[in-house]
Amino acid sequence: MLSSMNSDQATVRSKSLKSVIQLLEKDPSILDRGTYVLSHIIQRTTDQSPLVRDAAVGLLGKCLALKPELEEQIVSQLLARSSDTAVGVRKRAMRLLKDIYLNSAKSDVKSAIAEALLLRIKDSDEGICDLARQIFEEVWISPFYEGLKDADSDISFQLAIKNQVSLIVKTVEKGGIISSTLESLLKTILVCDGKHVRVNFRVCEIMVAVMFDLTIDGKERNSVLHVLTIFSKVNPKLFQPKQIGLLQPYIQNLSANDESHVYRSVLIIFRWVLPHLPTIPRSFLGETQKALLESLSKSAAEMSEVVHCLCTINLVLDDTERLAKVALTCLKNVLASKDNNLSDKTQSLQLTRVYRLINILGPFGKYCNLENHLPLFQQAFSWWKGDSVAGLMVEIISPFTSPKQPLLIRKAALQNLGLVSHSWPKLFLKVQVYTAFEHVFNDNNKELQSLVLRTFKEFLGAEEKRSENNSEGILVTGNSADSGRLGGALPGNQNDGVSESIAQRFLSHAIRIALVSDDNHALIAVEVVASVNRQGLLHPKEYGPALVALETSRNPHIARIALQEHRTLHQKHETIIEKEYMRAIYEAFKYQKNVAGDALGARQKPFSAKLHSLFEVLKISNLKFRKKFLSNLCSRIDFDPNKIEVNNECPEHLVYSRFIIENLASFDYNSVDELLHVARCMERVVAGTGTSLAHAIETEIFKENAEQFGGDGTIPEAATPSDHIRFKQLTASTMILSMLWAARSFLRRLYSLEKHQNAKAKLATKDLNKAPSKIHSIDGESFMTDIGDIMTGLESEEKMKARCQSFVEILSIDNDFKVAAEAEDGVVAAHTPSGDEDGEQGEPSTPADKAKGRKRKSASLTPGKKTAKKPRRQSISKTKGTAISLDSNLWD
């Protein structure tokens, strides 16, 4: 059975794993015989076949059930499989991890499992997302349902929920996207259409109370408060007034840097929770407001959160006049510095002052609605004829975005200009604003470009959420969580057309930035493009090709976002995006060449296509769609040898063709029909272009004549052409077709295509639609080595001659398929280059013919002779034994 796990056939390997399960059920002591058996099973968890990986994961679950002490070894494998490329494998691994979580007593194991499952909350497959949410509800929430009745007196219940809270805190401490994922999970658990939403709310309420008890411990305070901010965003009504009162001391004594995280967390909790508390003393709000106003001159890093919290408190107090006066003072001081040369070293103190004031104005413009105090500002600035306080802020801040300003000031001005415009979207349409942003994209400053892109990302993201909130359910406890927080501060419908304007004006810049690197700067640009796609702001052809290129990125975050958006785009606009796929593939080629520095079409270890994600998306469509795509892709390889540009050291079409060919050789094909279709397309290119190319090589390089060629069956040595450019053109052409033929040969061997290419009978439809089976012992390493050897053909004149001679030999005799044809004992393998076959294929080889053949005839499709014994076949023939024989079975 263990030997069968290494079979060439995936079905055999899968069945052997399932047989081991039956054997273990009869004799579990097999696992006690060292690690030999377990190591074989673990090795199959990384098998190329999803069927085998799924069976291996199931077998690991059985091993763990029979021998729990194997937990440490098996859990690590299941954690890796929880992010498997196959949906079925991910689901099985997740279910097994759930069982381990419920039965394990190790907090480290539970935390690792929780982290892995949280990442699946935002999986690309909706079924996986639903399963992950269901698992978390079952392991984090539902175990506490029974103890809710005696929650205050049951010590075991209190200890269990405290352990659960500690586990949640430990998991969130790992950082990354865990926080945002936990927030998404809690929203799902607490929405009104949930089955157990009321008891879920009660369990979460108790968890919040436990976390307030844990804030007393200084070791966990930072992490616990961070988790509390997540709960406050999801449902502020989980908090009680007394609990909020416990947090007030943390915002009154900001004295050390190590308390900044605590300070920020408390501010976030306050601004989310305060508007929803049923009763809260005004004295408490007044003291908090006073402390925050005093911190405006201290907490530069947390300025946005301080102002945001101040505005929330003033809304609760229904008194914004005090904040209006603070904003007025800041505007006056900034305006007074408008004509100062802040680049002068003697103005360093003034520069610092202006920088701080601008950073105060931005949050005030974003979070505070000061429009009710418009007369106050009109009186202070008599020259101003506007009708919006936010517009006044833009007019005063915008001059500081000039390229002439110091970078520090310019950065602050751009950032805060975006903050004000975020809450007053029509300001994005003002000349001062979009001109300032255009100057940034015309400059080559990545820091400023990232800042502006982040502004667009946040605004477009807010527009998405606003749209989603209109269709989502409300929280269980009553109104939406946002209804009490600045819900009526801004007028409605003020952002109509703004998103479209931003997309039309700046999307091209975002795409350009996304395609020139794969760092965090590019990631922000990709997120902007993704948001434009989700909202359908522009025609798909504007950004579709960019998404295809970006899903080949080395940055997993960029690749994941691009793939998700591409899949959505293909599902919605298949017929539109179909027309852009060839351009998209060229964009992917340029992206890999210029950004990744690797123009190869396939990755090794494991051997996979760089366009793998694209082909997986195409599987959403029907077979006809994919065959058309493959035909178009092969047609991009075809060329005119006389027009190949060889000015560069390596012609671009040669490199591009290699990219396409290696992808074709490494795609994960869905059916035998697709494979046969690809083989047909490859042979058409070789037959159509290769015959005339071979003739050109013989006449221009080999100087063929009747005595030189064909007399003794050998190809003469190449002469040195006088035109080196022409010589290079012909060599590059042979390299392209040689690589294409190598890919065709590789696919035949890898998938055993000979058994599907019986010339005596047509393949049944059910056979064509079957998933092809790979030969396990054949991998892509040898193929990539062969392609690498072909690509050295232009390194020297000797190699150029050898490459041309090798190509002529390929069209004369393909040794690989000559052996394959002989092995089939009378069954002619389709598409196999061969000589004459008993006079049935091509023209008869007679002495008279040889006497005539001073030049190679062009290969053409000619019907073969029909006899009573053999079926009719078509062939591309050559009198001198250089025919490419094509089985009619594949050409029909």
Coordinates of C-alpha atoms in Angstrom, one line a residue, residues 301-711:
A301 CA 0.7 61.2 16.8
E302 CA -2.8 60.7 18.0
M303 CA -4.2 64.1 16.8
S304 CA -6.8 62.5 14.6
E305 CA -8.2 60.3 17.3
V306 CA -8.2 63.2 19.8
V307 CA -10.2 65.5 17.6
H308 CA -12.5 62.7 16.6
C309 CA -13.2 61.9 20.2
L310 CA -13.7 65.6 21.0
C311 CA -16.2 66.0 18.2
T312 CA -18.1 62.9 19.4
I313 CA -18.3 64.3 23.0
N314 CA -19.5 67.7 21.8
L315 CA -22.2 66.0 19.8
V316 CA -23.4 64.3 22.9
L317 CA -23.2 67.6 24.8
D318 CA -24.9 69.3 21.9
D319 CA -22.3 72.1 22.1
T320 CA -19.9 72.7 19.2
E321 CA -19.2 76.4 19.6
R322 CA -16.1 75.7 21.7
L323 CA -14.6 73.6 18.9
A324 CA -15.5 76.2 16.3
K325 CA -13.5 78.8 18.1
V326 CA -10.5 76.4 18.3
A327 CA -10.7 75.8 14.5
L328 CA -11.0 79.5 13.8
T329 CA -7.9 80.2 15.8
C330 CA -6.0 77.6 13.9
L331 CA -7.1 78.9 10.5
K332 CA -6.0 82.5 11.4
N333 CA -2.5 81.3 12.4
V334 CA -2.1 79.2 9.3
L335 CA -3.2 82.0 7.0
A336 CA -0.8 84.3 8.6
S337 CA 2.1 82.0 7.6
K338 CA 1.0 81.8 4.0
D339 CA 3.6 84.1 2.6
N340 CA 6.5 83.0 4.8
N341 CA 9.4 81.1 3.3
L342 CA 9.2 78.0 5.4
S343 CA 12.2 76.5 3.5
D344 CA 14.4 79.0 5.2
K345 CA 16.4 77.4 8.1
T346 CA 15.6 80.5 10.2
Q347 CA 11.9 79.6 10.0
S348 CA 12.2 76.2 11.6
L349 CA 10.1 77.2 14.6
Q350 CA 7.4 78.6 12.3
L351 CA 7.5 75.5 10.2
T352 CA 6.9 73.3 13.2
R353 CA 4.0 75.5 14.3
V354 CA 2.3 75.5 10.9
Y355 CA 2.8 71.7 10.6
R356 CA 1.0 71.2 14.0
L357 CA -1.8 73.6 13.1
I358 CA -2.5 72.0 9.7
N359 CA -2.6 68.6 11.4
I360 CA -5.3 69.9 13.8
L361 CA -7.4 71.5 11.0
G362 CA -7.7 68.3 9.0
P363 CA -9.4 66.2 11.7
F364 CA -11.6 69.2 12.6
G365 CA -12.8 69.4 9.0
K366 CA -13.4 65.7 8.8
Y367 CA -15.0 64.8 12.1
C368 CA -16.7 68.1 13.2
N369 CA -19.7 69.7 11.5
L370 CA -19.0 73.4 12.0
E371 CA -21.5 74.6 9.3
N372 CA -23.9 75.9 11.9
H373 CA -21.2 78.4 12.9
L374 CA -20.7 79.8 9.4
P375 CA -21.3 83.4 10.4
L376 CA -18.5 83.2 12.9
F377 CA -16.0 82.4 10.2
Q378 CA -17.5 84.9 7.7
Q379 CA -17.0 87.6 10.2
A380 CA -13.4 86.6 10.9
F381 CA -12.5 86.4 7.2
S382 CA -14.3 89.2 5.5
W383 CA -12.5 88.7 2.2
W384 CA -13.9 85.2 1.9
K385 CA -17.2 84.9 -0.1
G386 CA -17.7 81.1 0.3
D387 CA -20.6 79.3 2.0
S388 CA -18.9 76.3 3.6
V389 CA -16.5 76.2 6.5
A390 CA -14.9 73.1 5.1
G391 CA -14.4 75.0 1.8
L392 CA -12.6 77.7 3.7
M393 CA -10.3 75.2 5.3
V394 CA -9.4 73.9 1.8
E395 CA -8.7 77.4 0.5
I396 CA -6.3 78.2 3.4
I397 CA -4.6 74.7 3.4
S398 CA -4.2 74.2 -0.4
P399 CA -1.4 76.8 -1.0
F400 CA 0.8 74.7 1.3
T401 CA 0.6 71.7 -1.2
S402 CA 2.8 73.6 -3.7
P403 CA 5.9 71.7 -4.8
K404 CA 7.8 74.8 -3.6
Q405 CA 6.9 74.1 0.0
P406 CA 9.1 71.9 2.3
L407 CA 8.3 68.2 2.0
L408 CA 7.1 68.1 5.7
I409 CA 4.6 70.9 5.2
R410 CA 3.5 69.6 1.8
K411 CA 2.9 66.2 3.2
A412 CA 0.8 67.5 6.0
A413 CA -1.2 69.8 3.7
L414 CA -2.0 67.0 1.3
Q415 CA -3.0 64.6 4.0
N416 CA -5.3 67.0 5.8
L417 CA -6.7 68.3 2.5
G418 CA -7.8 64.7 1.9
L419 CA -9.3 64.4 5.4
V420 CA -11.5 67.5 4.9
S421 CA -12.6 66.3 1.5
H422 CA -13.4 62.9 2.8
S423 CA -16.3 64.2 4.8
W424 CA -17.2 66.8 2.2
P425 CA -16.8 64.9 -1.0
K426 CA -17.7 67.8 -3.4
L427 CA -14.4 69.3 -2.4
F428 CA -12.6 66.6 -4.4
L429 CA -14.0 68.4 -7.5
K430 CA -12.5 71.8 -6.6
V431 CA -9.7 72.9 -8.9
Q432 CA -7.3 73.5 -5.9
V433 CA -7.8 69.9 -4.6
Y434 CA -7.5 67.8 -7.8
T435 CA -4.7 70.0 -9.1
A436 CA -2.7 69.5 -5.9
F437 CA -3.2 65.7 -6.3
E438 CA -2.2 65.8 -10.0
H439 CA 1.1 67.5 -9.2
V440 CA 1.9 64.6 -6.8
F441 CA 1.4 62.0 -9.5
N442 CA 3.5 64.1 -11.9
D443 CA 6.3 64.1 -9.4
N444 CA 8.4 61.0 -8.6
N445 CA 7.8 61.0 -4.8
K446 CA 6.5 57.6 -3.6
E447 CA 5.7 58.9 -0.2
L448 CA 3.4 61.6 -1.4
Q449 CA 1.8 59.3 -4.0
S450 CA 1.1 56.7 -1.3
L451 CA -0.5 59.4 0.8
V452 CA -2.8 60.6 -1.9
L453 CA -3.7 57.0 -2.9
R454 CA -4.5 56.2 0.7
T455 CA -6.9 59.2 0.6
F456 CA -8.7 57.7 -2.4
K457 CA -8.7 54.3 -0.9
E458 CA -10.3 55.5 2.3
F459 CA -12.9 57.6 0.5
L460 CA -13.8 54.9 -2.0
G461 CA -13.9 52.3 0.8
A462 CA -16.3 54.5 2.8
E463 CA -18.5 54.8 -0.2
E464 CA -18.6 51.0 -0.5
K465 CA -19.6 50.7 3.2
R466 CA -22.2 53.3 2.8
S467 CA -23.8 51.4 0.0
E468 CA -23.5 48.1 1.9
N469 CA -25.1 49.6 5.0
N470 CA -28.2 50.5 3.1
S471 CA -28.8 46.8 2.4
E472 CA -27.5 45.1 5.5
G473 CA -29.5 44.2 8.6
I474 CA -29.3 46.2 11.8
L475 CA -27.8 45.1 15.0
V476 CA -29.8 43.0 17.4
T477 CA -30.1 45.6 20.1
G478 CA -31.9 48.1 18.0
N479 CA -30.6 50.7 15.5
S480 CA -27.5 50.5 13.5
A481 CA -24.2 51.1 15.4
D482 CA -23.5 54.1 13.3
S483 CA -26.8 55.9 13.8
G484 CA -25.7 57.7 16.9
R485 CA -22.2 58.6 15.8
L486 CA -22.2 61.6 13.5
G487 CA -25.1 59.9 11.6
G488 CA -26.8 63.2 10.8
A489 CA -23.8 65.4 10.7
L490 CA -23.4 65.6 7.0
P491 CA -25.9 66.3 4.3
G492 CA -27.1 63.4 2.1
N493 CA -26.3 62.8 -1.5
Q494 CA -23.3 65.2 -1.4
N495 CA -21.0 62.6 -2.9
D496 CA -23.0 61.9 -6.1
G497 CA -20.5 61.6 -9.0
V498 CA -17.4 62.2 -6.9
S499 CA -16.3 58.6 -7.0
E500 CA -16.7 58.5 -10.8
S501 CA -14.7 61.7 -11.1
I502 CA -11.9 60.4 -9.0
A503 CA -11.8 57.1 -11.0
Q504 CA -11.8 58.9 -14.3
R505 CA -9.1 61.3 -13.4
F506 CA -6.7 59.2 -11.3
L507 CA -7.3 55.5 -12.0
S508 CA -4.6 55.5 -14.8
H509 CA -2.1 56.7 -12.2
A510 CA -3.1 54.0 -9.7
I511 CA -2.7 51.3 -12.4
R512 CA 0.7 52.7 -13.5
I513 CA 1.9 52.6 -9.9
A514 CA 0.5 49.2 -9.2
L515 CA 2.4 47.8 -12.3
V516 CA 5.8 49.1 -11.6
S517 CA 6.5 47.5 -8.2
D518 CA 5.2 44.9 -5.7
D519 CA 5.8 46.7 -2.4
N520 CA 3.3 48.4 -0.1
H521 CA 3.2 51.4 -2.3
A522 CA 1.8 49.2 -5.1
L523 CA -0.5 47.5 -2.7
I524 CA -2.3 50.7 -1.9
A525 CA -2.7 51.4 -5.6
V526 CA -4.1 47.9 -6.1
E527 CA -6.7 48.4 -3.4
V528 CA -7.8 51.6 -5.2
V529 CA -8.2 49.7 -8.4
A530 CA -10.1 46.9 -6.6
S531 CA -12.5 49.4 -5.1
V532 CA -13.2 51.0 -8.5
N533 CA -14.0 47.5 -9.8
R534 CA -16.3 46.6 -7.0
Q535 CA -18.3 49.8 -7.5
G536 CA -18.3 49.5 -11.3
L537 CA -17.1 53.1 -11.7
L538 CA -15.4 52.6 -15.1
H539 CA -15.5 50.2 -18.0
P540 CA -13.9 46.9 -17.2
K541 CA -11.4 47.2 -20.2
E542 CA -9.8 50.1 -18.3
Y543 CA -8.4 47.9 -15.5
G544 CA -9.2 44.3 -16.4
P545 CA -5.8 43.6 -18.0
A546 CA -4.0 45.1 -15.0
L547 CA -5.9 42.8 -12.6
V548 CA -4.7 39.8 -14.6
A549 CA -1.1 41.0 -14.5
L550 CA -1.3 41.8 -10.8
E551 CA -2.6 38.3 -9.8
T552 CA 0.9 37.0 -10.9
S553 CA 2.6 39.2 -8.3
R554 CA 5.1 37.8 -5.8
N555 CA 3.3 39.8 -3.1
P556 CA 0.6 37.5 -1.8
H557 CA -1.7 40.3 -0.7
I558 CA -1.6 41.9 -4.2
A559 CA -2.1 38.6 -5.9
R560 CA -5.1 37.7 -3.6
I561 CA -6.8 41.0 -4.2
A562 CA -6.3 41.0 -7.9
L563 CA -7.5 37.4 -8.2
Q564 CA -10.6 38.1 -6.2
E565 CA -11.5 41.1 -8.3
H566 CA -10.7 39.4 -11.6
R567 CA -13.0 36.5 -10.6
T568 CA -15.8 38.9 -9.8
L569 CA -15.2 40.8 -13.0
H570 CA -15.2 37.7 -15.2
Q571 CA -18.5 36.5 -13.6
K572 CA -20.2 39.8 -14.3
H573 CA -18.8 40.8 -17.6
E574 CA -17.5 37.6 -19.3
T575 CA -18.1 38.7 -22.9
I576 CA -16.5 42.1 -22.3
I577 CA -13.4 40.9 -20.5
E578 CA -12.9 38.1 -23.0
K579 CA -11.8 40.7 -25.6
E580 CA -9.1 42.0 -23.3
Y581 CA -7.5 38.7 -22.3
M582 CA -4.7 38.8 -24.9
R583 CA -3.8 42.3 -23.9
A584 CA -3.9 41.2 -20.3
I585 CA -1.5 38.4 -21.0
Y586 CA 1.0 40.8 -22.5
E587 CA 0.6 43.0 -19.5
A588 CA 1.3 40.0 -17.3
F589 CA 4.5 39.3 -19.3
K590 CA 5.7 42.9 -19.0
Y591 CA 4.9 42.8 -15.3
Q592 CA 6.9 39.7 -14.7
K593 CA 9.7 40.9 -16.8
N594 CA 10.0 44.4 -15.3
V595 CA 8.9 44.0 -11.7
A596 CA 9.6 40.3 -10.8
G597 CA 12.7 40.3 -13.0
D598 CA 11.7 36.9 -14.3
A599 CA 10.1 36.6 -17.7
L600 CA 9.7 32.8 -17.5
G601 CA 6.1 31.5 -17.9
A602 CA 6.2 28.9 -15.2
R603 CA 7.4 28.5 -11.6
Q604 CA 9.3 25.5 -10.4
K605 CA 8.9 23.5 -7.2
P606 CA 6.1 23.1 -7.7
F607 CA 5.8 23.3 -11.4
S608 CA 3.0 25.7 -12.1
A609 CA 2.0 28.4 -14.6
K610 CA 2.3 32.0 -13.7
L611 CA -1.0 32.5 -15.4
H612 CA -2.5 29.7 -13.2
S613 CA -4.9 32.1 -11.5
L614 CA -6.2 33.4 -14.9
F615 CA -6.8 29.8 -16.1
E616 CA -8.6 28.9 -12.9
V617 CA -10.9 31.9 -13.4
L618 CA -11.6 30.8 -17.0
K619 CA -12.9 27.5 -15.6
I620 CA -16.0 29.4 -14.5
S621 CA -16.9 29.5 -18.2
N622 CA -17.7 26.7 -20.5
L623 CA -15.4 24.5 -22.6
K624 CA -16.0 26.5 -25.8
F625 CA -14.8 29.7 -24.1
R626 CA -11.6 28.1 -22.8
K627 CA -10.8 26.5 -26.2
K628 CA -11.3 29.8 -27.9
F629 CA -8.9 31.4 -25.3
L630 CA -6.3 28.7 -25.9
S631 CA -6.6 29.1 -29.7
N632 CA -6.0 32.9 -29.4
L633 CA -3.1 32.3 -27.0
C634 CA -1.4 30.0 -29.4
S635 CA -2.0 32.4 -32.2
R636 CA 0.1 35.0 -30.3
I637 CA 3.1 32.8 -30.7
D638 CA 2.8 32.7 -34.5
F639 CA 4.9 35.2 -36.4
D640 CA 6.4 36.3 -39.7
P641 CA 10.1 35.3 -39.7
N642 CA 10.9 38.3 -41.9
K643 CA 9.5 40.8 -39.4
I644 CA 11.1 39.7 -36.2
E645 CA 13.0 42.5 -34.5
V646 CA 16.5 41.3 -33.6
N647 CA 18.1 44.6 -32.7
N648 CA 18.2 43.6 -29.0
E649 CA 20.4 40.9 -27.6
C650 CA 17.3 38.7 -27.2
P651 CA 14.3 39.5 -29.4
E652 CA 11.2 40.5 -27.4
H653 CA 8.9 38.2 -29.3
L654 CA 11.2 35.3 -28.5
V655 CA 11.0 36.0 -24.8
Y656 CA 7.2 36.6 -25.0
S657 CA 6.7 33.4 -26.9
R658 CA 8.6 31.5 -24.2
F659 CA 6.4 33.1 -21.6
I660 CA 3.3 31.9 -23.4
I661 CA 4.7 28.4 -24.2
E662 CA 5.7 27.7 -20.6
N663 CA 2.3 28.7 -19.4
L664 CA 0.6 26.4 -22.0
A665 CA 2.8 23.6 -20.8
S666 CA 2.0 24.1 -17.1
F667 CA -1.7 24.9 -17.1
D668 CA -3.9 22.6 -15.0
Y669 CA -6.2 21.5 -17.8
N670 CA -9.8 20.6 -17.0
S671 CA -10.4 18.0 -19.7
V672 CA -8.8 15.8 -22.3
D673 CA -10.5 17.8 -24.9
E674 CA -8.6 20.9 -23.9
L675 CA -5.3 19.1 -24.1
L676 CA -6.0 17.7 -27.5
H677 CA -7.1 21.2 -28.7
V678 CA -3.9 22.7 -27.4
A679 CA -1.8 20.1 -29.2
R680 CA -3.7 20.8 -32.4
C681 CA -3.1 24.5 -32.1
M682 CA 0.6 24.0 -31.4
E683 CA 1.0 21.8 -34.4
R684 CA -0.8 24.2 -36.7
V685 CA 1.7 27.0 -35.8
V686 CA 4.6 24.7 -36.4
A687 CA 3.2 23.3 -39.6
G688 CA 2.1 26.7 -40.9
T689 CA 5.3 28.7 -40.1
G690 CA 7.8 25.9 -39.7
T691 CA 7.7 24.6 -43.3
S692 CA 8.5 27.9 -45.0
L693 CA 11.1 28.6 -42.3
A694 CA 12.8 25.2 -42.9
H695 CA 12.9 26.0 -46.6
A696 CA 14.4 29.4 -45.9
I697 CA 17.1 27.8 -43.7
E698 CA 18.0 25.2 -46.3
T699 CA 18.2 27.8 -49.1
E700 CA 19.9 30.6 -47.2
I701 CA 22.0 28.8 -44.6
F702 CA 22.6 25.2 -45.7
K703 CA 22.8 26.1 -49.5
E704 CA 20.9 22.9 -50.3
N705 CA 21.3 21.3 -53.6
A706 CA 20.5 17.8 -54.9
E707 CA 23.9 16.4 -54.1
Q708 CA 24.1 18.0 -50.6
F709 CA 20.7 17.1 -49.2
G710 CA 18.9 13.9 -49.3
G711 CA 21.5 11.9 -51.2

